[in-house]
Tab-separated table of C-alpha atoms in Angstrom:
chain	number	residue	atom	x	y	z
A	17	MET	CA	19.110	7.660	-6.748
A	18	CYS	CA	19.051	7.577	-2.935
A	19	SER	CA	17.884	11.190	-2.727
A	20	LEU	CA	14.719	10.146	-4.557
A	21	PHE	CA	13.907	7.859	-1.649
A	22	ALA	CA	15.598	9.741	1.190
A	23	HIS	CA	13.773	13.019	0.494
A	24	GLN	CA	10.251	11.614	0.541
A	25	PRO	CA	7.932	13.084	3.176
A	26	GLN	CA	8.230	11.272	6.498
A	27	ARG	CA	4.445	11.137	6.706
A	28	ASP	CA	4.436	8.680	3.786
A	29	TYR	CA	6.282	6.012	5.741
A	30	ALA	CA	4.886	6.765	9.185
A	31	SER	CA	2.704	3.857	10.193
A	32	GLN	CA	-0.825	4.038	11.474
A	33	THR	CA	-3.001	1.370	13.043
A	34	ARG	CA	-6.659	1.368	12.118
A	35	SER	CA	-9.381	-0.736	13.677
A	36	LEU	CA	-12.166	-2.250	11.629
A	37	ARG	CA	-14.701	-5.037	11.625
A	38	ILE	CA	-14.350	-7.774	9.013
A	39	GLY	CA	-16.808	-10.628	8.921
A	40	GLY	CA	-18.155	-9.667	12.326
A	41	HIS	CA	-14.714	-9.723	13.927
A	42	CYS	CA	-12.898	-6.646	15.183
A	43	THR	CA	-9.315	-6.397	14.048
A	44	SER	CA	-6.614	-3.802	13.629
A	45	ILE	CA	-4.257	-3.313	10.714
A	46	ARG	CA	-1.004	-1.371	10.827
A	47	LEU	CA	0.215	0.095	7.522
A	48	GLU	CA	2.337	2.992	6.360
A	49	MET	CA	0.365	6.119	5.432
A	50	SER	CA	1.244	5.835	1.738
A	51	PHE	CA	-0.518	2.454	1.679
A	52	TRP	CA	-3.571	3.824	3.511
A	53	ASP	CA	-3.701	6.694	0.994
A	54	THR	CA	-3.563	4.265	-1.919
A	55	LEU	CA	-6.235	2.000	-0.449
A	56	GLU	CA	-8.517	4.996	0.118
A	57	GLU	CA	-7.975	5.999	-3.515
A	58	ILE	CA	-8.840	2.493	-4.736
A	59	ALA	CA	-11.941	2.374	-2.522
A	60	GLY	CA	-13.056	5.765	-3.819
A	61	LYS	CA	-12.701	4.616	-7.424
A	62	GLU	CA	-14.805	1.574	-6.551
A	63	GLY	CA	-17.457	3.833	-4.993
A	64	LEU	CA	-16.927	2.282	-1.561
A	65	SER	CA	-15.833	3.461	1.834
A	66	LEU	CA	-12.429	2.137	2.868
A	67	ALA	CA	-14.032	-0.201	5.428
A	68	LYS	CA	-16.418	-1.651	2.848
A	69	PHE	CA	-13.636	-2.044	0.299
A	70	LEU	CA	-11.406	-3.886	2.787
A	71	THR	CA	-14.291	-6.145	3.801
A	72	LYS	CA	-15.075	-6.897	0.159
A	73	LEU	CA	-11.426	-7.676	-0.624
A	74	HIS	CA	-11.110	-9.892	2.448
A	75	THR	CA	-14.287	-11.786	1.481
A	76	GLU	CA	-13.126	-12.293	-2.119
A	77	VAL	CA	-9.731	-13.601	-0.997
A	78	LEU	CA	-11.432	-15.890	1.518
A	79	ASP	CA	-13.764	-17.205	-1.194
A	80	HIS	CA	-10.883	-17.758	-3.608
A	81	HIS	CA	-8.234	-19.208	-1.272
A	82	GLY	CA	-10.284	-20.498	1.674
A	83	GLU	CA	-8.240	-18.415	4.120
A	84	VAL	CA	-6.590	-15.036	4.321
A	85	ASN	CA	-2.957	-15.199	5.365
A	86	ASN	CA	-1.347	-11.912	6.397
A	87	PHE	CA	-4.016	-9.442	5.317
A	88	ALA	CA	-1.728	-6.450	5.926
A	89	SER	CA	0.820	-7.829	3.453
A	90	LEU	CA	-1.964	-8.509	0.966
A	91	LEU	CA	-3.010	-4.857	1.265
A	92	ARG	CA	0.554	-3.637	0.699
A	93	CYS	CA	0.951	-5.845	-2.373
A	94	SER	CA	-2.450	-4.784	-3.698
A	95	SER	CA	-1.407	-1.150	-3.346
A	96	LEU	CA	1.839	-1.813	-5.222
A	97	ILE	CA	-0.040	-3.578	-8.031
A	98	TYR	CA	-2.479	-0.674	-8.276
A	99	ARG	CA	0.333	1.909	-8.377
A	100	ALA	CA	2.317	-0.103	-10.937
A	101	ARG	CA	-0.678	-0.353	-13.254
A	102	ASN	CA	-1.340	3.369	-12.959
A	103	ALA	CA	2.275	4.521	-13.100
A	104	VAL	CA	3.369	7.277	-15.413
A	105	ALA	CA	6.818	7.300	-16.911
A	106	ALA	CA	9.293	8.145	-14.175
A	107	PRO	CA	12.684	9.717	-14.790
A	108	ASP	CA	15.516	7.272	-15.258
A	109	PHE	CA	17.337	6.498	-12.017
A	110	HIS	CA	20.634	6.586	-13.855
A	111	ASP	CA	20.377	10.185	-15.025
A	112	ALA	CA	23.802	11.327	-16.229
A	113	ALA	CA	23.658	14.372	-13.934
A	114	ALA	CA	23.063	12.252	-10.848
A	115	PRO	CA	26.118	11.184	-8.869
A	116	ILE	CA	27.036	7.524	-8.818
A	117	LEU	CA	26.963	6.068	-5.306
A	118	ASP	CA	29.946	3.985	-4.332
A	119	ALA	CA	29.645	1.791	-1.257
A	120	ALA	CA	33.394	2.096	-0.707
A	121	GLU	CA	33.179	5.848	-0.173
């Protein structure tokens, strides 16, 4: 199972800080590239630029909750929800051919 995670491209978990303006305020958000990729995909499906999508999401959360706590975490969770809803069947982690990892080894 660990090889599934250990062999992923390093680019996917490299972080990148992007600056944007939300509600007239300049801010910067630091996320891993896989999250930026997912957010760009979501924005594209919504017919929006990434900046407009993030502004729209921020505004909707603000309207619903009255404040936006930890926007970067919200973006990560939103990406996970999106990926989970669009997931295809993945191979079983416990494939009989895969070695069992033992912490005592």
